[in-house]
Tab-separated table of C-alpha atoms and ligand atoms in Angstrom:
chain	number	residue	atom	x	y	z
M	5	MET	CA	175.021	151.789	-164.989
M	6	THR	CA	176.941	149.297	-163.177
M	7	VAL	CA	179.890	147.894	-164.715
M	8	SER	CA	181.772	144.545	-163.530
M	9	ARG	CA	185.137	144.793	-162.454
M	10	ALA	CA	188.148	142.404	-163.099
M	11	LEU	CA	191.707	142.687	-162.008
M	12	THR	CA	194.738	140.758	-163.647
M	13	ILE	CA	197.770	140.339	-161.386
M	14	ALA	CA	200.412	139.186	-164.063
M	15	GLY	CA	203.516	140.146	-166.152
M	16	SER	CA	203.702	142.622	-168.789
M	17	ASP	CA	204.405	141.308	-172.510
M	18	SER	CA	205.978	144.043	-174.328
M	19	GLY	CA	204.586	142.308	-177.384
M	20	GLY	CA	200.995	142.583	-176.393
M	21	GLY	CA	200.029	139.064	-177.142
M	22	ALA	CA	200.098	137.540	-173.732
M	23	GLY	CA	200.314	138.760	-170.031
M	24	ILE	CA	198.558	141.779	-168.750
M	25	GLN	CA	197.981	143.193	-172.342
M	26	ALA	CA	196.086	139.977	-173.348
M	27	ASP	CA	193.893	140.298	-170.375
M	28	LEU	CA	192.994	143.826	-170.446
M	29	LYS	CA	191.964	143.412	-174.087
M	30	THR	CA	190.171	140.372	-173.439
M	31	PHE	CA	188.313	142.304	-170.566
M	32	THR	CA	187.348	145.194	-172.719
M	33	VAL	CA	185.973	143.058	-175.598
M	34	LEU	CA	183.775	141.104	-173.092
M	35	GLY	CA	182.476	144.424	-171.467
M	36	VAL	CA	184.302	144.309	-168.179
M	37	TYR	CA	186.340	147.261	-166.683
M	38	GLY	CA	189.891	145.920	-166.454
M	39	MET	CA	192.667	146.649	-163.717
M	40	SER	CA	196.341	145.317	-163.505
M	41	ALA	CA	198.857	144.686	-160.892
M	42	LEU	CA	201.980	144.031	-162.734
M	43	THR	CA	204.249	141.467	-160.969
M	44	ALA	CA	207.118	141.621	-163.670
M	45	ILE	CA	208.120	143.418	-167.195
M	46	THR	CA	209.260	141.297	-169.780
M	47	ALA	CA	210.913	142.192	-173.029
M	48	GLN	CA	209.329	140.019	-175.283
M	49	ASN	CA	208.098	139.630	-178.811
M	50	THR	CA	206.703	136.855	-181.092
M	51	LEU	CA	210.121	135.213	-181.125
M	52	GLY	CA	210.734	134.924	-177.529
M	53	VAL	CA	211.455	136.576	-173.995
M	54	HIS	CA	214.496	138.624	-174.164
M	55	SER	CA	214.516	139.597	-170.458
M	56	ILE	CA	212.475	139.439	-167.213
M	57	TYR	CA	212.488	142.072	-164.454
M	58	ASN	CA	210.486	141.126	-161.430
M	59	LEU	CA	208.877	143.817	-159.604
M	60	PRO	CA	209.596	144.661	-155.807
M	61	LEU	CA	207.001	143.162	-153.521
M	62	GLN	CA	206.000	146.595	-152.123
M	63	ALA	CA	205.154	147.755	-155.821
M	64	ILE	CA	202.650	144.474	-156.247
M	65	GLU	CA	201.214	144.972	-152.917
M	66	GLU	CA	200.397	148.624	-153.255
M	67	GLN	CA	198.959	148.142	-156.844
M	68	ILE	CA	196.624	145.592	-155.290
M	69	ASP	CA	195.861	147.636	-152.365
M	70	ALA	CA	195.160	150.781	-154.599
M	71	VAL	CA	192.530	149.068	-156.878
M	72	ALA	CA	190.976	146.741	-154.222
M	73	SER	CA	190.488	149.529	-151.530
M	74	ASP	CA	189.060	152.105	-154.004
M	75	ILE	CA	187.526	150.737	-157.422
M	76	GLY	CA	186.416	147.180	-155.802
M	77	VAL	CA	187.071	143.892	-157.743
M	78	ASP	CA	184.529	141.366	-158.770
M	79	ALA	CA	186.849	138.798	-160.310
M	80	VAL	CA	190.641	138.294	-160.236
M	81	LYS	CA	192.994	136.449	-162.248
M	82	THR	CA	196.628	135.679	-161.754
M	83	GLY	CA	199.286	134.761	-164.571
M	84	MET	CA	202.967	135.247	-164.329
M	85	LEU	CA	204.236	135.178	-160.651
M	86	SER	CA	207.655	133.878	-160.777
M	87	GLN	CA	209.004	133.581	-157.485
M	88	VAL	CA	207.965	132.343	-154.131
M	89	PRO	CA	207.813	135.791	-152.265
M	90	ILE	CA	205.763	136.906	-155.196
M	91	ILE	CA	203.176	134.165	-154.902
M	92	GLU	CA	202.843	134.554	-151.191
M	93	THR	CA	202.341	138.324	-151.292
M	94	VAL	CA	199.767	138.016	-153.862
M	95	ALA	CA	197.929	135.161	-152.046
M	96	ARG	CA	197.947	137.179	-148.921
M	97	LYS	CA	196.443	140.348	-150.531
M	98	ILE	CA	193.735	138.331	-152.248
M	99	LYS	CA	192.793	137.110	-148.775
M	100	GLU	CA	192.968	140.337	-146.860
M	101	HIS	CA	190.814	142.230	-149.543
M	102	ASN	CA	188.360	139.059	-149.627
M	103	ILE	CA	188.587	139.331	-153.490
M	104	PRO	CA	185.830	136.789	-154.796
M	105	ASN	CA	186.371	134.601	-157.985
M	106	LEU	CA	190.007	133.850	-158.145
M	107	VAL	CA	191.088	132.406	-161.356
M	108	VAL	CA	194.715	131.087	-161.477
M	109	ASP	CA	196.403	130.512	-164.680
M	110	PRO	CA	199.521	128.824	-163.322
M	111	VAL	CA	201.776	130.164	-166.012
M	112	MET	CA	205.127	128.383	-166.028
M	113	VAL	CA	206.842	128.448	-169.643
M	114	ALA	CA	206.108	130.724	-172.448
M	115	LYS	CA	205.623	129.265	-175.780
M	116	GLY	CA	209.308	130.020	-176.965
M	117	GLY	CA	210.271	127.755	-173.981
M	118	ALA	CA	211.413	130.579	-171.557
M	119	LYS	CA	211.077	129.667	-167.983
M	120	LEU	CA	208.292	132.295	-166.338
M	121	LEU	CA	208.208	130.458	-163.080
M	122	GLU	CA	211.176	129.564	-160.985
M	123	SER	CA	211.441	126.048	-160.171
M	124	ASP	CA	210.958	126.164	-156.416
M	125	SER	CA	208.126	128.212	-157.000
M	126	GLN	CA	205.652	125.220	-158.142
M	127	HIS	CA	205.392	124.104	-154.543
M	128	ALA	CA	204.419	127.558	-153.298
M	129	LEU	CA	201.868	127.926	-156.071
M	130	ILE	CA	200.046	124.487	-154.748
M	131	THR	CA	199.994	125.393	-151.185
M	132	HIS	CA	199.197	129.222	-151.221
M	133	LEU	CA	197.410	129.895	-154.173
M	134	LEU	CA	195.449	126.923	-155.426
M	135	PRO	CA	193.312	126.417	-151.973
M	136	LEU	CA	192.167	130.067	-152.545
M	137	ALA	CA	191.102	129.550	-156.170
M	138	THR	CA	187.978	129.346	-157.799
M	139	VAL	CA	189.165	127.733	-160.802
M	140	VAL	CA	192.735	126.898	-161.967
M	141	THR	CA	193.469	126.538	-165.729
M	142	PRO	CA	196.833	124.697	-166.371
M	143	ASN	CA	197.815	123.501	-169.926
M	144	LEU	CA	199.181	119.813	-170.324
M	145	PRO	CA	202.854	120.561	-169.398
M	146	GLU	CA	201.579	122.477	-166.365
M	147	ALA	CA	199.161	119.987	-165.360
M	148	GLU	CA	202.111	117.516	-165.659
M	149	VAL	CA	204.548	119.525	-163.323
M	150	LEU	CA	201.459	119.929	-160.559
M	151	THR	CA	200.534	116.354	-160.665
M	152	GLY	CA	203.740	114.309	-161.728
M	153	LEU	CA	201.703	112.514	-164.169
M	154	SER	CA	202.592	111.942	-167.976
M	155	ILE	CA	199.671	113.168	-169.931
M	156	ARG	CA	198.914	111.667	-173.255
M	157	THR	CA	195.081	111.072	-173.421
M	158	VAL	CA	191.753	112.632	-172.426
M	159	GLU	CA	191.656	109.798	-169.601
M	160	ASP	CA	195.211	111.039	-168.465
M	161	MET	CA	193.665	114.602	-168.464
M	162	LYS	CA	190.804	113.596	-166.247
M	163	GLU	CA	193.165	111.848	-163.814
M	164	ALA	CA	195.361	115.141	-163.433
M	165	ALA	CA	192.079	117.186	-162.975
M	166	LYS	CA	191.205	114.898	-160.208
M	167	LYS	CA	194.885	115.245	-158.380
M	168	ILE	CA	194.863	119.137	-158.972
M	169	HIS	CA	191.133	119.348	-157.444
M	170	ALA	CA	192.716	117.885	-154.299
M	171	PHE	CA	194.935	120.750	-153.720
M	172	GLY	CA	192.083	122.876	-153.093
M	173	PRO	CA	190.328	124.812	-156.173
M	174	ARG	CA	186.790	124.695	-156.609
M	175	TYR	CA	186.934	123.859	-160.333
M	176	VAL	CA	189.881	122.591	-162.393
M	177	VAL	CA	190.137	123.297	-166.197
M	178	VAL	CA	192.651	121.066	-167.958
M	179	LYS	CA	193.586	122.635	-171.433
M	180	GLY	CA	194.243	120.188	-174.331
M	181	GLY	CA	195.833	122.793	-176.556
M	182	HIS	CA	199.196	120.884	-176.433
M	183	LEU	CA	197.457	117.527	-177.384
M	184	GLU	CA	196.896	116.398	-180.985
M	185	GLY	CA	193.447	116.322	-182.728
M	186	ASP	CA	190.728	118.340	-181.648
M	187	ALA	CA	191.279	121.276	-179.173
M	188	LEU	CA	189.707	119.670	-175.997
M	189	ASP	CA	189.591	121.152	-172.553
M	190	ILE	CA	188.097	119.251	-169.562
M	191	LEU	CA	186.100	121.236	-166.708
M	192	PHE	CA	186.007	119.248	-163.223
M	193	ASP	CA	183.923	120.109	-160.112
M	194	GLY	CA	185.137	117.428	-157.902
M	195	GLU	CA	182.336	115.071	-159.028
M	196	THR	CA	181.704	115.256	-162.719
M	197	PHE	CA	183.666	115.941	-166.146
M	198	GLU	CA	182.493	118.241	-168.884
M	199	ILE	CA	184.211	118.596	-171.901
M	200	PHE	CA	184.469	121.401	-174.537
M	201	VAL	CA	185.802	120.807	-177.725
M	202	THR	CA	186.177	122.663	-181.076
M	203	ASP	CA	188.166	121.969	-184.325
M	204	ARG	CA	192.064	122.420	-184.015
M	205	TYR	CA	193.368	125.391	-186.166
M	206	GLU	CA	196.563	124.834	-187.754
M	207	THR	CA	198.421	128.265	-187.018
M	208	ARG	CA	201.578	129.226	-185.438
M	209	HIS	CA	199.889	132.320	-183.946
M	210	THR	CA	199.040	131.018	-180.465
M	211	HIS	CA	201.121	133.089	-178.241
M	212	GLY	CA	199.098	134.220	-175.264
M	213	THR	CA	196.067	131.650	-175.781
M	214	GLY	CA	196.335	130.454	-172.172
M	215	CYS	CA	196.316	134.258	-170.671
M	216	THR	CA	193.432	135.127	-173.060
M	217	PHE	CA	191.271	131.996	-172.145
M	218	SER	CA	191.696	132.278	-168.512
M	219	ALA	CA	191.054	136.323	-168.797
M	220	ALA	CA	187.771	135.588	-170.685
M	221	ILE	CA	186.704	133.172	-167.668
M	222	THR	CA	187.562	135.788	-165.136
M	223	ALA	CA	185.437	138.458	-167.193
M	224	GLU	CA	182.474	136.296	-167.211
M	225	LEU	CA	182.788	135.417	-163.378
M	226	ALA	CA	183.084	138.964	-162.760
M	227	LYS	CA	179.535	139.364	-164.458
M	228	GLY	CA	178.320	136.700	-162.141
M	229	ARG	CA	178.128	134.068	-164.688
M	230	SER	CA	178.342	130.378	-163.621
M	231	ILE	CA	181.459	128.520	-164.312
M	232	HIS	CA	180.138	126.379	-167.002
M	233	ALA	CA	178.809	129.662	-168.922
M	234	ALA	CA	182.252	131.138	-168.254
M	235	VAL	CA	184.170	128.555	-169.797
M	236	GLU	CA	181.738	128.180	-172.583
M	237	THR	CA	182.290	131.741	-173.512
M	238	ALA	CA	186.107	131.518	-172.823
M	239	LYS	CA	186.381	128.641	-175.276
M	240	ASP	CA	184.215	130.437	-177.954
M	241	PHE	CA	186.445	133.668	-177.396
M	242	ILE	CA	189.655	131.922	-177.759
M	243	THR	CA	188.437	129.835	-180.711
M	244	CYS	CA	187.723	132.984	-182.631
M	245	ALA	CA	190.931	134.682	-181.600
M	246	ILE	CA	192.812	131.832	-182.847
M	247	ARG	CA	190.704	131.252	-186.087
M	248	ASP	CA	190.973	134.855	-187.553
M	249	THR	CA	194.550	135.192	-186.975
M	250	LEU	CA	196.379	138.512	-187.305
M	251	GLY	CA	199.404	137.372	-188.964
M	252	LEU	CA	201.748	139.596	-186.729
M	253	GLY	CA	205.503	138.923	-185.940
M	254	GLN	CA	208.030	136.261	-187.283
M	255	GLY	CA	207.384	133.734	-184.731
M	256	HIS	CA	204.436	132.689	-182.360
M	257	GLY	CA	202.193	135.748	-183.312
M	258	PRO	CA	199.411	136.891	-180.985
M	259	THR	CA	195.744	136.014	-181.170
M	260	ASN	CA	192.873	138.199	-182.403
M	261	HIS	CA	191.407	139.589	-179.445
M	262	TRP	CA	188.889	141.658	-181.581
M	263	ALA	CA	187.475	138.425	-183.402
M	264	TYR	CA	184.914	137.374	-180.621
M	265	GLY	CA	183.389	140.829	-180.649
M	266	LYS	CA	183.226	140.964	-184.383
M	267	SER	CA	181.607	137.588	-184.667
M	268	LYS	CA	179.025	138.565	-182.269
M	269	GLN	CA	178.116	141.541	-184.353
M	270	ARG	CA	177.864	139.575	-187.397
M	271	VAL	CA	175.077	137.603	-185.858
D	328	LIG	N1	195.498	125.290	-182.481
D	328	LIG	C1	194.395	125.513	-181.935
D	328	LIG	N2	193.082	125.527	-182.417
D	328	LIG	C2	192.079	125.675	-181.445
D	328	LIG	N3	192.100	125.926	-180.316
D	328	LIG	C3	193.240	125.707	-179.675
D	328	LIG	C4	194.567	125.678	-180.524
D	328	LIG	N4	195.460	125.648	-179.568
D	328	LIG	C5	195.038	125.767	-178.392
D	328	LIG	N5	193.667	126.053	-178.288
D	328	LIG	C6	192.612	126.253	-177.206
D	328	LIG	O1	193.133	127.366	-176.769
D	328	LIG	C7	193.059	127.355	-175.151
D	328	LIG	C8	194.277	127.680	-174.581
D	328	LIG	O2	194.968	126.439	-174.367
D	328	LIG	P1	196.454	126.192	-174.586
D	328	LIG	O3	196.927	124.679	-174.012
D	328	LIG	O4	197.189	126.463	-175.772
D	328	LIG	O5	196.925	127.462	-173.494
D	328	LIG	P2	198.418	127.704	-172.784
D	328	LIG	O6	199.503	126.568	-173.499
D	328	LIG	O7	198.568	127.935	-171.597
D	328	LIG	O8	198.857	128.971	-173.774
D	328	LIG	P3	200.085	130.054	-173.725
D	328	LIG	O9	201.099	129.358	-172.692
D	328	LIG	O10	200.449	130.629	-175.109
D	328	LIG	O11	199.417	131.091	-172.979
D	328	LIG	C9	192.289	126.019	-174.997
D	328	LIG	O12	191.060	126.304	-175.076
D	328	LIG	C10	192.758	125.289	-176.029
D	328	LIG	O13	191.924	123.949	-176.362
D	329	LIG	C1	204.057	138.014	-169.217
D	329	LIG	C2	203.616	136.799	-169.998
D	329	LIG	N1	202.768	136.024	-169.086
D	329	LIG	C3	202.240	134.720	-169.508
D	329	LIG	C4	202.959	134.468	-170.682
D	329	LIG	C5	202.430	132.725	-171.143
D	329	LIG	O1	202.069	132.815	-172.493
D	329	LIG	C6	204.106	135.025	-171.468
D	329	LIG	N2	204.457	134.727	-172.714
D	329	LIG	N3	204.343	136.120	-170.873
């Protein structure tokens, strides 16, 4: 049996709903072997981020070296990379190990408003990481920061996708979770736009939706699926995870990472 292998390079969310915990749960449910390189430890729950401890660069490098040199990586995603030297180190290591299928989730702010990317790091993300990316998955506030545009409509989302594509990623997915109305995301390949849309579920339990969505794309790319198929599965996965809420915590609770697997078993 050969199993596909995915690596997440991201921060730890002690609450288990976002960060590497969300990524590893998603990889597992999608049948992919998950590995992690931690960039930071956060003390966090559904109410907010209490503290952030960035890890030493050497610790980040050595984790990536350890898994890439032995187990191998079919796809990698990046999440919380809060400082310029961390971004530079991660980009260098991804190049050095020739890791294919890079999904960049340009994590900037947690649901409760805590800053997970320091302001001077935005430029580093654009110059070092986006040119290596197979796909980058900004939400609307992140797309606004990356482009300087104000995004209020689907047409604005398309404009932002074009500007972000010019930074060098092969594909861009602009997520419309923060827009009103249906939950609508746009995939842009540099020429054409594809729209993925579902009903919006009224719930406050949306902690880690972005992490989970990009982890699902990573898992599917690790299996060798096309970007279209990967985004389609990721949309399905996150929709099930938001719809079948677990109701945990007093704030923005986690999504239900089991839901997609259970719905497939029922079919
Ligand atoms: N209430 C909702 N109902 C259905 N789908 C949603 C809802 N909110 C977000 N989504 C979908 O979830 C995915 C993630 O989008 P979103 O914009 O919420 O990510 P995010 O802001 O990066 O999340 P986070 O910062 O919590 O990790 C997208 O596919 C989006 O369309
Ligand atoms: C560690 C971590 N990464 C990403 C996010 C964004 O949801 C978060 N809240 N925490």
